[in-house]
């Protein structure tokens, strides 16, 4: 259950622990240095000893995630496990992709702020197709020095993912699976029928109108619409892998099945995924190794329209009045007698239709009946082949060809149905759409590695060519089918030609060419240097700026390897590192620098005959150039008391020449506003990671924690503007801005100074001329801050009300082993941000309220925080943006607790297994927060912090098994 607490959770964010216990590693830390196995990390086109890494790289290994089941998306394994990496669930809907941010917001105009995903060297647009159990490790390249090897695509961070490979020896067969049930962790406190009628009557009375209901108490509790839409939901996953090999060849193959129901109307909210993988390497000659990776994934999913105040079952359940019943009780009402297409249940009973709440708000169970048969699907094939040639003992040449082929589409049947006056289909239709996209690249690298005494040198030279968006799509719609149910709907029906429509499109193919180089040098593992240069050329930019250069350099000093460093039991190792790099961003529309002639500008020559006309789509800009992000990073890595590992990073990340569309006057007649380089923005941050590892006989513990602080600030906007409007909400209009000197997407509105308790307080609130500042106010209305001191309240008095981007992110994981038992505890959270709660439809006066409205002002002294209820709202208490709509977004969530038991080796051998482990997991068990919505974890793509009825995450209990043969 969720628990609300009053203390500032920002103070709770100090540490994030991840702990793993293994009694077998009791003496690792006492081994001499020459006997220790050096940990190696991926650095892009190669590897490097972790002790010599000079950039900001966070690593996540298979052992960190293999026992942590996630909700269908592999991105979730990053949450809370890497400092400076923010992972926020966009929705609890099955299959929904989370929002991933590396060191804050990098851009506010050119594409999303998602990092670059690289899987086995293949650059992909997402990793939703990837099976979590196939992941061997993940490296997050966070700073400019480490990410610069990827140049123009790396400004928003880079996530390198390596999948599992086979090893020589006996064949291994593994099974990992679980089954569980989830339910809603929290429901909103909404008014029941009696409370609703009381509030509606009071609002009418405050507006001088007659009451709506004669006897509210007689209505009882009414319909609980949330109870109607929330359900228990099953979730299961089954993964089998086979691996092995010889001295010449190794292989790894896996098969997976994942099935998850949604906790909201599971019949139309579910997700299924089937995937397979085959990786292999073959040593053809002593000097030649070839290999390949191949992955196929099929997804079929249904989903509801969530985070949308203008419709969908979640928004309807929140806003519908509790007086309306699920099934109609009075069939003599005109709404039932005058509409033959009312939706009915399986027994022929018509679903209830509200007489008070209309527009897009509909009976969610009736809505569900109209959505059956709608689904989306995708088939993804991701593969590469490579050849590695060992020219001599120092020089290697590697060539690879990588590609992704994706097919996806959706199908929807819309029946004849009457849900409300605003949702009324008089004809049925069947729609089907299919799209295809192919992207491929080839990369060639030459690596030289040598050791000259105490000098270690590695040189990388590389070249790449990339083709994007080789794509097309088509769709077709048939109307007036002779059936009115999705089971029988088919394109084989011979409908009239006038009822057939189709469309098709081709993608705009783009390409990029790259050259890159890197030098890695160290002297006696003490003095470390890495230098990188990448040059990218892209067809996305005009002739004046086809090419961009992206340099980087980083230095490190292993002070504890110096001869003067004394052996001690306090600071066992100490490394200083720092770097600077320039990265790029080209995530704009294809050929955005150019202007094309587009149809639609029709005209006549005086003969009243309309002729097809063409006009420029936008203004040409051959000087459009790369968005650039420079980043400086200073850090220290320490090992303390033999068992603690501490890393502290300080960084400044500055984006310049940010690409964004500029607003031009409508009289120019352009169909699109053009892109320009118009903005600058800073991200300053501190990251702290702390780990602990210790074993005592049969008991062991390891803990890793991270905490990150982020300050985001917009430095410049187009044409020296002070701000541009950002996100809007219903009748409130703009609720957040991009404001110079403030954080990305900061909330702006009226600052409430309390509630006027009587007429004397209204009369006393006057300007310098003696006039009333709020002449339309009545007792019970909000008192607003006259921010600019002009003696009146208008939009010029909007002030910054808080940040949508969290200032602090944190979490902890603890794993403990005692003999055959193991325990894992994982928690994460954020603080320092505000959430805009936009759950109520403001343009529907009779929409339901949360029970917080019961604490409204009803007379002098009754409330100084919530204004009186009114529908006409002359003081704009609820129809203008103010801090009334904002709540703290701080939370600390107990994300996962898992208890496992591993059978003894003798018991496992009895059935031919080498290991058998059973476990029980609880997810999203407790959330500490003061937020009153479903969930404080609010993302929304690049519009953070606006809750329009988010699909809540489920509290789930799972039972699983790991078996190895």
mmCIF file of C-alpha atoms in Angstrom, residues 97-247:
data_model
loop_
_atom_site.group_PDB
_atom_site.id
_atom_site.type_symbol
_atom_site.label_atom_id
_atom_site.label_comp_id
_atom_site.label_asym_id
_atom_site.label_seq_id
_atom_site.Cartn_x
_atom_site.Cartn_y
_atom_site.Cartn_z
ATOM 1 C CA UNK A 97 8.237 2.288 -22.741
ATOM 2 C CA UNK A 98 9.719 4.272 -19.845
ATOM 3 C CA UNK A 99 11.388 7.653 -20.206
ATOM 4 C CA UNK A 100 15.180 7.382 -19.882
ATOM 5 C CA UNK A 101 17.332 10.455 -19.295
ATOM 6 C CA UNK A 102 21.106 10.561 -18.870
ATOM 7 C CA UNK A 103 22.269 13.598 -16.925
ATOM 8 C CA UNK A 104 19.147 15.626 -17.398
ATOM 9 C CA UNK A 105 17.470 17.253 -20.378
ATOM 10 C CA UNK A 106 19.818 17.827 -23.304
ATOM 11 C CA UNK A 107 17.527 19.429 -25.879
ATOM 12 C CA UNK A 108 14.106 21.058 -25.992
ATOM 13 C CA UNK A 109 13.341 20.900 -29.682
ATOM 14 C CA UNK A 110 15.201 18.264 -31.689
ATOM 15 C CA UNK A 111 13.655 14.869 -31.146
ATOM 16 C CA UNK A 112 13.317 13.119 -27.832
ATOM 17 C CA UNK A 113 15.908 13.151 -25.060
ATOM 18 C CA UNK A 114 16.365 9.385 -25.140
ATOM 19 C CA UNK A 115 19.945 8.088 -25.148
ATOM 20 C CA UNK A 116 21.550 6.302 -28.071
ATOM 21 C CA UNK A 117 20.993 2.542 -27.791
ATOM 22 C CA UNK A 118 23.757 0.269 -29.106
ATOM 23 C CA UNK A 119 23.169 -3.500 -28.883
ATOM 24 C CA UNK A 120 26.146 -5.679 -29.847
ATOM 25 C CA UNK A 121 27.447 -2.759 -31.877
ATOM 26 C CA UNK A 122 24.100 -2.222 -33.644
ATOM 27 C CA UNK A 123 22.568 1.236 -33.265
ATOM 28 C CA UNK A 124 18.804 0.810 -32.717
ATOM 29 C CA UNK A 125 15.976 3.235 -32.037
ATOM 30 C CA UNK A 126 14.656 1.311 -29.006
ATOM 31 C CA UNK A 127 15.297 -1.878 -27.022
ATOM 32 C CA UNK A 128 11.710 -2.931 -26.377
ATOM 33 C CA UNK A 129 12.353 -6.038 -28.489
ATOM 34 C CA UNK A 130 15.262 -7.173 -26.308
ATOM 35 C CA UNK A 131 14.914 -10.036 -23.849
ATOM 36 C CA UNK A 132 16.195 -9.109 -20.388
ATOM 37 C CA UNK A 133 17.702 -12.562 -19.753
ATOM 38 C CA UNK A 134 19.838 -12.243 -22.895
ATOM 39 C CA UNK A 135 21.689 -9.206 -21.505
ATOM 40 C CA UNK A 136 25.271 -9.891 -20.420
ATOM 41 C CA UNK A 137 25.980 -6.305 -19.396
ATOM 42 C CA UNK A 138 25.116 -2.654 -19.905
ATOM 43 C CA UNK A 139 27.442 0.354 -19.898
ATOM 44 C CA UNK A 140 26.105 3.905 -19.769
ATOM 45 C CA UNK A 141 28.491 6.438 -21.289
ATOM 46 C CA UNK A 142 27.456 9.586 -19.449
ATOM 47 C CA UNK A 143 30.066 12.263 -20.099
ATOM 48 C CA UNK A 144 31.402 13.882 -23.236
ATOM 49 C CA UNK A 145 34.788 12.158 -23.069
ATOM 50 C CA UNK A 146 33.399 8.618 -23.020
ATOM 51 C CA UNK A 147 30.473 9.181 -25.410
ATOM 52 C CA UNK A 148 32.344 11.238 -28.035
ATOM 53 C CA UNK A 149 33.291 8.105 -29.976
ATOM 54 C CA UNK A 150 29.627 8.124 -31.153
ATOM 55 C CA UNK A 151 29.755 11.771 -32.216
ATOM 56 C CA UNK A 152 26.606 13.413 -33.516
ATOM 57 C CA UNK A 153 24.258 10.843 -31.983
ATOM 58 C CA UNK A 154 25.703 10.864 -28.465
ATOM 59 C CA UNK A 155 24.675 14.164 -26.849
ATOM 60 C CA UNK A 156 21.893 12.520 -24.852
ATOM 61 C CA UNK A 157 24.125 9.731 -23.550
ATOM 62 C CA UNK A 158 24.934 6.281 -24.884
ATOM 63 C CA UNK A 159 23.824 2.903 -23.531
ATOM 64 C CA UNK A 160 25.959 -0.023 -24.711
ATOM 65 C CA UNK A 161 24.346 -3.440 -24.342
ATOM 66 C CA UNK A 162 26.175 -6.710 -24.778
ATOM 67 C CA UNK A 163 24.171 -9.908 -25.163
ATOM 68 C CA UNK A 164 25.301 -13.282 -23.885
ATOM 69 C CA UNK A 165 27.669 -15.467 -25.884
ATOM 70 C CA UNK A 166 28.545 -19.112 -25.604
ATOM 71 C CA UNK A 167 31.670 -20.486 -23.964
ATOM 72 C CA UNK A 168 33.667 -23.577 -24.747
ATOM 73 C CA UNK A 169 32.917 -26.618 -22.654
ATOM 74 C CA UNK A 170 29.862 -28.682 -21.908
ATOM 75 C CA UNK A 171 26.502 -27.536 -23.223
ATOM 76 C CA UNK A 172 24.414 -25.526 -20.756
ATOM 77 C CA UNK A 173 20.623 -25.450 -20.637
ATOM 78 C CA UNK A 174 18.906 -22.800 -18.486
ATOM 79 C CA UNK A 175 15.314 -21.966 -17.655
ATOM 80 C CA UNK A 176 14.142 -18.757 -15.979
ATOM 81 C CA UNK A 177 10.460 -18.135 -15.480
ATOM 82 C CA UNK A 178 7.860 -16.649 -13.196
ATOM 83 C CA UNK A 179 4.125 -16.307 -12.759
ATOM 84 C CA UNK A 180 2.331 -13.659 -10.747
ATOM 85 C CA UNK A 181 -0.738 -11.535 -10.148
ATOM 86 C CA UNK A 182 -0.926 -7.749 -9.893
ATOM 87 C CA UNK A 183 -3.498 -5.197 -8.819
ATOM 88 C CA UNK A 184 -3.789 -1.454 -8.361
ATOM 89 C CA UNK A 185 -1.538 -0.193 -5.576
ATOM 90 C CA UNK A 186 -3.699 2.868 -4.968
ATOM 91 C CA UNK A 187 -7.068 4.290 -5.939
ATOM 92 C CA UNK A 188 -8.187 7.885 -5.784
ATOM 93 C CA UNK A 189 -10.493 9.128 -3.038
ATOM 94 C CA UNK A 190 -13.474 10.294 -5.115
ATOM 95 C CA UNK A 191 -16.803 11.668 -3.941
ATOM 96 C CA UNK A 192 -19.612 9.178 -3.487
ATOM 97 C CA UNK A 193 -23.144 9.937 -4.672
ATOM 98 C CA UNK A 194 -24.275 11.774 -1.509
ATOM 99 C CA UNK A 195 -21.091 13.845 -1.315
ATOM 100 C CA UNK A 196 -21.263 14.606 -5.035
ATOM 101 C CA UNK A 197 -24.852 15.832 -4.849
ATOM 102 C CA UNK A 198 -23.989 17.975 -1.815
ATOM 103 C CA UNK A 199 -21.077 19.651 -3.613
ATOM 104 C CA UNK A 200 -23.130 20.237 -6.791
ATOM 105 C CA UNK A 201 -25.924 21.833 -4.770
ATOM 106 C CA UNK A 202 -23.455 24.036 -2.934
ATOM 107 C CA UNK A 203 -21.800 25.144 -6.179
ATOM 108 C CA UNK A 204 -25.195 26.110 -7.587
ATOM 109 C CA UNK A 205 -26.058 27.984 -4.394
ATOM 110 C CA UNK A 206 -22.795 29.941 -4.577
ATOM 111 C CA UNK A 207 -23.720 30.911 -8.143
ATOM 112 C CA UNK A 208 -27.256 31.945 -7.147
ATOM 113 C CA UNK A 209 -28.901 28.935 -8.820
ATOM 114 C CA UNK A 210 -31.416 26.332 -7.687
ATOM 115 C CA UNK A 211 -30.079 23.054 -6.250
ATOM 116 C CA UNK A 212 -29.642 20.079 -8.597
ATOM 117 C CA UNK A 213 -30.718 17.426 -6.097
ATOM 118 C CA UNK A 214 -33.580 17.592 -3.605
ATOM 119 C CA UNK A 215 -32.279 15.014 -1.131
ATOM 120 C CA UNK A 216 -28.555 14.125 -1.471
ATOM 121 C CA UNK A 217 -28.618 11.769 1.522
ATOM 122 C CA UNK A 218 -31.080 9.489 -0.265
ATOM 123 C CA UNK A 219 -28.549 8.743 -3.030
ATOM 124 C CA UNK A 220 -26.253 6.652 -0.851
ATOM 125 C CA UNK A 221 -22.755 5.823 -2.073
ATOM 126 C CA UNK A 222 -23.672 5.269 -5.716
ATOM 127 C CA UNK A 223 -21.349 3.810 -8.347
ATOM 128 C CA UNK A 224 -17.661 3.334 -7.705
ATOM 129 C CA UNK A 225 -16.367 3.703 -11.257
ATOM 130 C CA UNK A 226 -12.819 2.848 -10.253
ATOM 131 C CA UNK A 227 -14.026 -0.500 -8.949
ATOM 132 C CA UNK A 228 -15.558 -1.133 -12.369
ATOM 133 C CA UNK A 229 -12.324 -0.598 -14.321
ATOM 134 C CA UNK A 230 -9.623 -1.996 -12.028
ATOM 135 C CA UNK A 231 -9.039 -5.743 -11.999
ATOM 136 C CA UNK A 232 -6.431 -8.287 -10.987
ATOM 137 C CA UNK A 233 -3.976 -9.050 -13.771
ATOM 138 C CA UNK A 234 -1.807 -12.073 -14.477
ATOM 139 C CA UNK A 235 1.790 -11.843 -15.620
ATOM 140 C CA UNK A 236 4.094 -14.635 -16.737
ATOM 141 C CA UNK A 237 7.474 -15.053 -18.358
ATOM 142 C CA UNK A 238 9.337 -18.130 -19.595
ATOM 143 C CA UNK A 239 12.871 -18.066 -21.006
ATOM 144 C CA UNK A 240 15.030 -20.966 -22.134
ATOM 145 C CA UNK A 241 18.633 -20.652 -23.267
ATOM 146 C CA UNK A 242 21.138 -23.176 -24.607
ATOM 147 C CA UNK A 243 24.834 -22.396 -24.912
ATOM 148 C CA UNK A 244 28.130 -24.147 -25.366
ATOM 149 C CA UNK A 245 31.037 -24.535 -27.694
ATOM 150 C CA UNK A 246 34.402 -25.950 -28.573
ATOM 151 C CA UNK A 247 37.857 -24.497 -29.140
#
